[in-house]
Short mmCIF file of C-alpha atoms in Angstrom, two decimals:
data_model
loop_
_atom_site.label_atom_id
_atom_site.label_comp_id
_atom_site.label_asym_id
_atom_site.label_seq_id
_atom_site.Cartn_x
_atom_site.Cartn_y
_atom_site.Cartn_z
CA SER A 85 165.19 90.16 79.96
CA ALA A 86 168.76 88.84 80.43
CA SER A 87 167.26 85.25 81.09
CA THR A 88 165.11 85.84 77.91
CA ALA A 89 167.46 86.65 75.63
CA ALA A 90 169.98 83.86 77.20
CA SER A 91 167.34 81.46 76.55
CA LEU A 92 166.47 82.64 73.12
CA GLY A 93 170.32 82.64 72.17
CA ALA A 94 170.66 78.98 73.37
CA LEU A 95 167.50 77.88 71.32
CA LEU A 96 168.79 79.92 68.20
CA TRP A 97 172.43 78.82 67.71
CA PRO A 98 172.88 75.00 67.24
CA ARG A 99 175.97 73.05 68.87
CA SER A 100 177.51 72.80 65.68
CA SER A 101 176.95 74.15 62.44
CA ARG A 102 178.53 71.66 60.43
CA SER A 103 177.34 68.79 62.64
CA THR A 104 176.24 65.54 60.29
CA ASP A 105 174.41 64.13 63.31
CA LYS A 106 170.66 64.23 62.27
CA GLU A 107 169.26 65.24 65.32
CA ASP A 108 171.49 68.38 65.38
CA LEU A 109 169.81 71.53 63.37
CA THR A 110 171.28 73.80 60.97
CA PRO A 111 171.09 77.65 61.82
CA ALA A 112 168.44 78.22 58.96
CA ALA A 113 166.16 75.87 60.25
CA THR A 114 166.37 76.40 63.54
CA CYS A 115 165.77 80.22 63.05
CA ILE A 116 162.37 79.41 61.29
CA ALA A 117 161.42 77.07 64.05
CA ALA A 118 162.12 79.21 67.09
CA LEU A 119 160.49 82.24 65.49
CA SER A 120 157.65 80.50 64.10
CA SER A 121 157.12 79.02 67.59
CA PHE A 122 157.41 82.27 69.32
CA SER A 123 155.12 83.79 67.11
CA ALA A 124 152.55 80.93 67.87
CA ALA A 125 153.20 80.91 71.65
CA LEU A 126 152.23 84.52 71.34
CA LEU A 127 148.79 83.99 70.13
CA LYS A 128 148.23 81.92 73.34
CA PRO A 129 148.90 84.36 76.08
CA GLY A 130 149.37 82.66 79.60
CA SER A 131 150.47 79.08 78.46
CA SER A 132 153.12 77.65 80.56
CA PRO A 133 155.91 76.75 80.54
CA THR A 134 156.50 79.25 77.62
CA ILE A 135 158.56 82.66 77.91
CA VAL A 136 155.54 84.57 77.29
CA SER A 137 153.30 82.89 80.06
CA ALA A 138 153.81 86.65 82.03
CA MET A 139 152.75 88.57 78.84
CA PRO A 140 148.81 89.40 79.00
CA SER A 141 148.55 90.35 75.16
CA ILE A 142 150.35 90.68 72.14
CA ASN A 143 149.84 94.62 72.33
CA SER A 144 151.93 94.47 75.34
CA TYR A 145 155.38 96.16 74.70
CA PRO A 146 157.32 93.49 76.71
CA ALA A 147 155.96 91.24 73.88
CA LEU A 148 156.88 92.92 71.00
CA PHE A 149 160.31 93.46 72.66
CA THR A 150 160.59 90.43 73.04
CA LEU A 151 159.63 89.13 69.61
CA PHE A 152 162.37 91.81 68.01
CA LEU A 153 164.79 90.48 70.39
CA ALA A 154 164.37 86.76 68.69
CA ALA A 155 164.62 88.56 65.22
CA PHE A 156 167.85 90.00 66.18
CA PHE A 157 169.34 86.62 67.68
CA CYS A 158 168.35 84.78 64.32
CA LEU A 159 170.10 87.62 62.11
CA ILE A 160 172.94 87.60 64.18
CA PHE A 161 173.46 84.02 64.81
CA SER A 162 172.45 82.53 61.71
CA VAL A 163 174.20 84.38 59.24
CA ASN A 164 174.47 81.61 56.59
CA PHE A 165 170.57 81.66 56.78
CA LEU A 166 170.53 84.71 54.87
CA SER A 167 171.86 83.48 51.77
CA ILE A 168 170.38 79.96 51.99
CA ASN A 169 169.29 78.02 48.69
CA GLY A 170 167.07 75.57 51.15
CA ILE A 171 167.08 74.22 54.61
CA GLY A 172 168.62 71.12 55.72
CA GLN A 173 172.96 70.38 55.70
CA GLU A 174 174.35 70.02 52.55
CA GLY A 175 175.86 66.76 52.34
CA THR A 176 173.20 65.07 54.64
CA GLY A 177 170.75 64.10 52.69
CA THR A 178 168.46 65.81 55.61
CA LYS A 179 165.84 67.77 55.07
CA TYR A 180 163.46 69.63 57.73
CA ALA A 181 159.79 70.77 57.74
CA ILE A 182 157.99 72.72 60.29
CA CYS A 183 155.54 70.01 62.42
CA PRO A 184 153.69 67.36 60.21
CA ASP A 185 150.22 67.41 60.49
CA SER A 186 149.60 64.64 62.90
CA ASP A 187 151.29 66.95 65.39
CA MET A 188 149.25 69.75 65.16
CA GLU A 189 146.81 70.45 68.00
CA SER A 190 146.70 74.41 68.18
CA CYS A 191 150.30 74.94 67.74
CA ASP A 192 151.16 73.21 70.98
CA CYS A 193 153.80 71.33 69.40
CA ALA A 194 155.51 74.61 68.40
CA ASN A 195 155.28 75.84 71.97
CA SER A 196 157.01 73.06 73.41
CA THR A 197 160.45 74.49 71.82
CA LEU A 198 160.62 77.79 74.08
CA LYS A 199 160.88 75.90 77.38
CA MET A 200 163.06 77.52 79.70
CA THR A 201 166.42 75.67 79.73
CA ASP A 202 170.25 76.25 79.48
CA ASP A 203 170.87 72.40 79.18
CA GLU A 204 172.28 71.35 75.85
CA ASN A 205 171.00 68.19 75.79
CA SER A 206 167.61 69.53 76.81
CA ILE A 207 167.50 71.46 73.99
CA LYS A 208 168.52 68.86 71.52
CA GLU A 209 165.91 66.76 72.85
CA ILE A 210 163.18 69.21 72.39
CA PHE A 211 163.83 70.18 69.04
CA ALA A 212 164.40 66.31 68.01
CA ASN A 213 160.77 65.73 69.23
CA SER A 214 158.58 68.79 68.27
CA THR A 215 158.86 71.49 65.72
CA LEU A 216 161.60 70.24 63.37
CA LYS A 217 160.77 66.95 61.75
CA MET A 218 163.23 65.11 59.30
CA ILE A 219 161.82 64.12 55.59
CA ASP A 220 162.99 61.05 54.10
CA ASP A 221 165.03 62.02 51.23
CA GLU A 222 163.78 58.80 49.44
CA ASN A 223 160.51 60.26 49.11
CA SER A 224 161.17 63.84 48.18
CA THR A 225 160.10 65.30 45.16
CA LYS A 226 162.39 66.28 42.70
CA VAL A 227 160.97 69.08 40.58
CA VAL A 228 158.17 71.21 41.81
CA SER A 229 156.52 73.50 39.58
CA PHE A 230 153.97 76.77 40.94
CA ALA A 231 152.51 79.65 39.16
CA MET A 232 151.44 83.02 40.22
CA SER A 233 149.92 85.81 38.85
CA VAL A 234 151.04 89.22 39.53
CA CYS A 235 149.65 92.73 38.18
CA GLY A 236 149.02 96.01 38.83
CA ASP A 237 149.98 97.05 41.93
CA ARG A 238 150.90 93.40 43.73
CA GLY A 239 154.36 93.47 43.13
CA PRO A 240 155.48 93.88 46.51
CA GLU A 241 153.34 91.66 48.00
CA ALA A 242 154.24 89.05 45.77
CA LEU A 243 157.80 89.29 46.26
CA ILE A 244 157.47 88.86 50.08
CA SER A 245 155.10 85.76 49.25
CA LEU A 246 158.11 84.62 46.91
CA LYS A 247 160.65 85.09 49.66
CA SER A 248 158.92 83.07 52.23
CA ALA A 249 158.90 80.24 49.56
CA ILE A 250 162.48 80.60 48.64
CA LEU A 251 163.84 80.66 52.66
CA LEU A 252 162.30 77.28 52.68
CA MET A 253 163.27 75.67 49.65
CA SER A 254 165.53 72.44 49.59
CA VAL A 255 168.78 72.57 47.49
CA LEU A 256 167.62 69.02 46.74
CA THR A 257 164.69 69.74 44.96
CA THR A 258 164.44 71.69 41.80
CA TYR A 259 161.60 74.61 41.80
CA GLU A 260 160.15 75.76 38.51
CA VAL A 261 158.18 79.33 39.04
CA HIS A 262 155.81 80.43 36.48
CA LEU A 263 155.35 84.14 36.66
CA PHE A 264 152.26 85.41 34.84
CA THR A 265 152.78 89.50 34.61
CA ASP A 266 150.85 92.14 33.09
CA GLY A 267 153.99 93.18 31.67
CA SER A 268 153.67 96.66 32.58
CA GLN A 269 156.91 98.83 33.50
CA ALA A 270 155.51 99.70 37.11
CA LEU A 271 155.40 95.99 37.68
CA TYR A 272 158.80 95.08 36.10
CA ASP A 273 160.27 97.76 38.64
CA THR A 274 158.78 96.55 41.62
CA PHE A 275 158.85 92.95 41.32
CA SER A 276 160.43 91.29 37.97
CA VAL A 277 163.65 93.21 38.28
CA HIS A 278 164.14 91.64 41.79
CA VAL A 279 163.24 88.17 40.74
CA LYS A 280 165.45 88.43 37.79
CA ALA A 281 168.42 90.08 39.89
CA TYR A 282 167.75 86.93 42.38
CA SER A 283 168.04 84.28 39.64
CA ARG A 284 171.32 85.44 38.40
CA LEU A 285 172.65 85.11 41.50
CA PRO A 286 175.63 82.29 41.59
CA ASN A 287 174.56 78.49 43.21
CA LYS A 288 170.60 79.33 42.57
CA GLU A 289 170.55 76.79 39.69
CA ASN A 290 167.72 74.65 41.36
CA VAL A 291 165.24 77.90 41.48
CA ARG A 292 164.16 78.49 37.68
CA PHE A 293 161.93 81.45 37.05
CA THR A 294 159.93 82.17 33.78
CA PHE A 295 158.08 85.18 32.85
CA HIS A 296 154.53 85.13 30.80
CA THR A 297 152.95 87.86 29.71
CA ILE A 298 149.03 87.80 30.40
CA ASP A 299 146.33 89.25 27.64
CA MET A 300 145.22 92.25 29.17
CA ASN A 301 142.33 92.60 26.77
CA SER A 302 140.86 88.95 27.39
CA PHE A 303 137.59 88.95 28.89
CA LEU A 304 138.56 87.41 31.81
CA GLN A 305 140.28 90.62 33.05
CA THR A 306 136.65 91.56 33.91
CA LEU A 307 135.34 88.54 35.66
CA PHE A 308 136.98 89.95 39.30
CA LYS A 309 140.33 91.75 39.71
CA PRO A 310 142.99 92.08 36.90
CA CYS A 311 144.74 88.64 36.31
CA SER A 312 142.69 86.86 38.90
CA ALA A 313 141.06 84.66 36.41
CA ASN A 314 144.24 84.14 34.27
CA ARG A 315 144.63 80.89 36.37
CA LEU A 316 141.63 79.38 34.15
CA ILE A 317 144.04 79.20 31.32
CA ILE A 318 147.19 78.55 32.89
CA PRO A 319 147.10 74.91 32.70
CA ARG A 320 146.92 75.03 28.75
CA THR A 321 149.90 77.20 28.88
CA LEU A 322 152.12 75.01 31.06
CA LYS A 323 151.20 72.03 29.43
CA GLY A 324 151.13 73.06 25.60
CA LYS A 325 154.38 74.92 25.88
CA PHE A 326 156.26 72.97 28.67
CA GLY A 327 154.88 69.81 29.01
CA ILE A 328 154.09 70.36 32.62
CA THR A 329 151.24 68.11 33.93
CA GLN A 330 151.25 69.00 37.50
CA PHE A 331 151.26 72.35 39.49
CA ILE A 332 150.58 74.22 42.11
CA TYR A 333 148.78 77.83 41.54
CA VAL A 334 149.03 80.26 44.27
CA ASP A 335 147.78 84.22 44.68
CA THR A 336 149.96 86.91 45.80
CA ASP A 337 148.85 87.04 49.18
CA ILE A 338 149.86 83.67 50.49
CA LEU A 339 152.82 83.17 53.01
CA TRP A 340 154.73 79.59 52.91
CA LEU A 341 155.44 78.33 56.38
CA GLU A 342 156.89 75.22 54.84
CA ASP A 343 158.74 73.77 51.83
CA PRO A 344 156.32 74.01 48.35
CA ALA A 345 157.63 70.63 47.49
CA ILE A 346 155.59 69.24 50.70
CA LEU A 347 152.01 70.51 49.25
CA PHE A 348 153.18 69.21 45.92
CA ARG A 349 153.32 65.87 47.36
CA GLU A 350 149.51 66.19 47.84
CA PHE A 351 149.44 64.99 44.06
CA THR A 352 150.22 61.56 45.07
CA LYS A 353 147.30 61.22 46.70
CA PHE A 354 144.85 62.24 43.97
CA GLY A 355 142.76 59.56 42.35
CA GLU A 356 142.60 58.36 38.79
CA ASP A 357 140.03 60.86 37.86
CA GLN A 358 140.79 63.72 39.90
CA GLU A 359 142.27 67.10 38.15
CA MET A 360 142.02 69.86 40.51
CA GLY A 361 142.42 70.19 44.21
CA PHE A 362 141.16 72.74 46.46
CA ALA A 363 140.45 73.49 50.27
CA TYR A 364 136.79 74.39 51.57
CA GLU A 365 135.80 78.08 51.85
CA ILE A 366 134.71 77.07 55.41
CA GLU A 367 136.51 73.61 57.09
CA SER A 368 132.76 72.10 58.09
CA GLU A 369 130.71 69.13 56.55
CA HIS A 370 127.87 70.75 56.77
CA ARG A 371 126.35 74.17 55.93
CA ASP A 372 127.50 77.34 57.35
CA GLU A 373 125.65 80.61 56.78
CA SER A 374 128.51 82.38 57.33
CA SER A 375 130.08 81.50 54.17
CA PHE A 376 130.24 84.19 51.59
CA TYR A 377 128.23 81.72 49.28
CA HIS A 378 124.94 81.58 51.74
CA SER A 379 125.19 84.68 53.33
CA SER A 380 125.51 87.13 49.95
CA GLY A 381 122.58 85.31 48.34
CA TYR A 382 124.68 83.48 45.92
CA SER A 383 122.79 81.25 43.84
CA LEU A 384 124.94 79.40 41.13
CA PRO A 385 126.26 75.86 42.13
CA ILE A 386 129.32 75.11 44.40
CA ILE A 387 131.41 72.48 45.30
CA GLY A 388 130.30 70.93 48.92
CA PRO A 389 128.64 72.78 51.37
CA ASN A 390 130.43 75.66 51.59
CA GLY A 391 132.45 76.15 48.25
CA ILE A 392 136.23 76.12 47.51
CA ASN A 393 138.38 78.57 47.71
CA ALA A 394 140.66 79.29 44.79
CA GLY A 395 143.76 81.08 46.22
CA VAL A 396 146.00 77.78 46.39
CA ALA A 397 145.02 75.09 44.06
CA LEU A 398 146.45 71.86 42.48
CA PHE A 399 146.09 71.10 38.75
CA ARG A 400 146.79 68.19 37.25
CA VAL A 401 146.57 68.44 33.39
CA LYS A 402 145.29 65.65 31.17
CA ASP A 403 143.17 67.22 28.36
CA PRO A 404 143.76 71.12 28.50
CA ASN A 405 141.91 72.36 25.95
CA ARG A 406 138.85 70.44 26.86
CA THR A 407 139.19 71.62 30.88
CA SER A 408 139.85 75.43 29.66
CA ASP A 409 137.38 75.62 27.03
CA GLU A 410 134.51 74.27 29.26
CA LEU A 411 135.81 76.88 32.15
CA LEU A 412 135.29 79.65 29.67
CA GLU A 413 132.34 79.00 28.54
CA ILE A 414 131.02 78.90 32.18
CA ALA A 415 132.51 82.24 32.77
CA LYS A 416 130.85 83.86 29.67
CA VAL A 417 127.49 82.17 30.30
CA TYR A 418 127.40 82.98 33.86
CA GLN A 419 129.64 86.14 34.31
CA SER A 420 126.63 88.27 35.29
CA ARG A 421 126.04 86.39 38.19
CA MET A 422 129.10 85.95 39.59
CA ARG A 423 130.81 87.57 42.67
CA LEU A 424 134.38 86.30 42.91
CA GLY A 425 134.87 85.75 39.12
CA ASP A 426 137.29 82.89 38.40
CA GLN A 427 136.53 81.37 42.13
CA ASP A 428 132.64 81.05 41.00
CA VAL A 429 133.76 79.37 37.61
CA LEU A 430 135.73 76.78 39.43
CA ASN A 431 132.88 76.45 42.07
CA PHE A 432 130.32 75.41 39.17
CA TYR A 433 132.74 73.54 37.46
CA GLY A 434 133.65 71.50 39.96
CA ASP A 435 129.86 70.79 40.91
CA LYS A 436 129.42 69.54 37.35
CA HIS A 437 132.46 67.08 37.73
CA PRO A 438 132.76 66.17 41.19
CA GLU A 439 135.07 62.98 40.58
CA GLN A 440 137.29 65.32 39.24
CA ILE A 441 138.06 67.55 42.33
CA PHE A 442 140.60 66.62 45.21
CA ARG A 443 140.07 68.07 48.63
CA MET A 444 142.99 69.63 50.07
CA GLY A 445 143.98 70.03 53.64
CA CYS A 446 142.76 73.29 55.18
CA GLN A 447 146.29 73.97 56.48
CA PHE A 448 147.36 74.53 52.79
CA ASN A 449 145.01 77.47 52.31
CA ARG A 450 144.22 78.83 55.90
CA ARG A 451 142.52 82.11 56.04
CA SER A 452 141.04 84.05 58.84
CA ASP A 453 137.67 82.99 58.48
CA SER A 454 138.23 79.60 57.44
CA LYS A 455 137.41 77.88 60.75
CA CYS A 456 140.55 75.89 60.10
CA LYS A 457 142.53 74.60 63.21
CA VAL A 458 146.11 76.98 63.79
CA TYR A 459 148.66 75.19 62.18
CA VAL A 460 152.26 76.29 62.11
CA THR A 461 152.51 74.19 58.90
CA GLY A 462 151.03 74.64 55.35
CA ILE A 463 150.07 78.21 53.80
CA LEU A 464 148.77 81.25 55.27
CA HIS A 465 146.33 83.16 52.68
CA GLY A 466 145.87 86.78 53.65
CA ASN A 467 143.20 87.47 51.64
CA ARG A 468 141.22 90.70 51.94
CA GLY A 469 144.33 92.54 53.08
CA ILE A 470 144.59 90.86 56.40
CA PHE A 471 148.37 90.77 56.18
CA HIS A 472 148.63 94.27 56.51
CA HIS A 473 145.85 94.59 59.12
CA PRO A 474 147.22 96.13 62.80
CA LEU A 475 148.70 93.83 65.45
CA VAL A 476 144.99 93.16 66.94
CA ALA A 477 143.02 89.53 66.86
CA PRO A 478 142.12 87.87 65.10
CA TYR A 479 145.06 89.24 62.46
CA HIS A 480 148.08 88.89 64.90
CA GLU A 481 149.67 86.01 63.61
CA TYR A 482 149.00 87.00 59.65
CA ALA A 483 150.77 90.52 60.51
CA LEU A 484 153.48 88.83 62.69
CA ARG A 485 154.50 86.19 60.44
CA TRP A 486 154.08 88.62 57.19
CA ASN A 487 156.56 91.32 58.97
CA LEU A 488 158.74 88.90 59.86
CA VAL A 489 159.64 87.52 56.48
CA ARG A 490 159.72 91.06 55.03
CA SER A 491 162.22 91.64 57.70
CA ILE A 492 164.56 88.94 56.67
CA PRO A 493 167.30 90.07 54.28
CA LEU A 494 167.32 87.97 51.11
CA GLU A 495 169.95 88.81 48.45
CA GLY A 496 168.45 90.24 44.85
CA PHE A 497 165.26 91.12 47.10
CA PRO A 498 164.68 94.54 48.14
#
């Protein structure tokens, strides 16, 4: 409706795109906030006083029409968002992230941003106190390293995952992205060529891409899906060749909902002996029979009551040869009894060395079956192809966010 369009337009267009007032938001941050909030609001039909209070279902045409209308306003009124290096206004020393953990209760903070109002001061107050929170630059991370393995037909999926990270990166941080590929021509055509094109653009010096070729003849390729088990030896490669002692590892089927630097700060919480960080397979302190490790008759040791999920991992590298050698030995000895390959290896290792395992917050590896609260921050993990499911519960949030990122133009990307 006209009133809906007017409200979305007001929310998506800040008072001044060059203001140095810290309470004002850049078009980039505002766009991300409003659309993330809108997606979250759609997940809670009937919640008042949001603009979707009259929409009975995500499958309704009015809901979908309004979502696309929001995307239209985002793209039209936030043109400089389409070519950003990161979010936060240049020169202000301020960066933004979407909702800190302390404010998260089933996306309520996100819903509050879509109240019907045309009053400029009210809009400013809503944003200042809800979705976007400033991060003190004195505590920001200067260099963030993360790695991803990409093989076979996963190129297009990996591009969208990378795009979600790039759109949220800060110009005040340097990002070192290590991409391990199978070196095939097919993957080059669908993935590598686009990443390299982006890296050659001007003013992208804070994002550095390094390509590595995976040994596809290694027995690791038979543990689970091709390239998946490569994460077991990446610590050795990054420490030995680049001196990297801390990095994030992510699967290709993840969607960043905030600056990767925020997850990287979790390393500051590591104890002296902790070397790896994971989220639980199911967010529970007690045995849950719905966990794969209990429902499938799995018999090898696991971490915690229900095991960990290795789709997002933190690695602090101390002695990479010792750790990698032990992980490879576990893989060789127990390969025939493993169901999920490298994830089973990491569970076995963590059960043997619990003092080395850091429990990561579930919002950094939220899956549809992880029983984690609904957060608008962190990382969505669309394992088992959930990002590509129809817009039906419980997958609608995953598909909506994935398709939104895919539709946002980013120079160098298809």
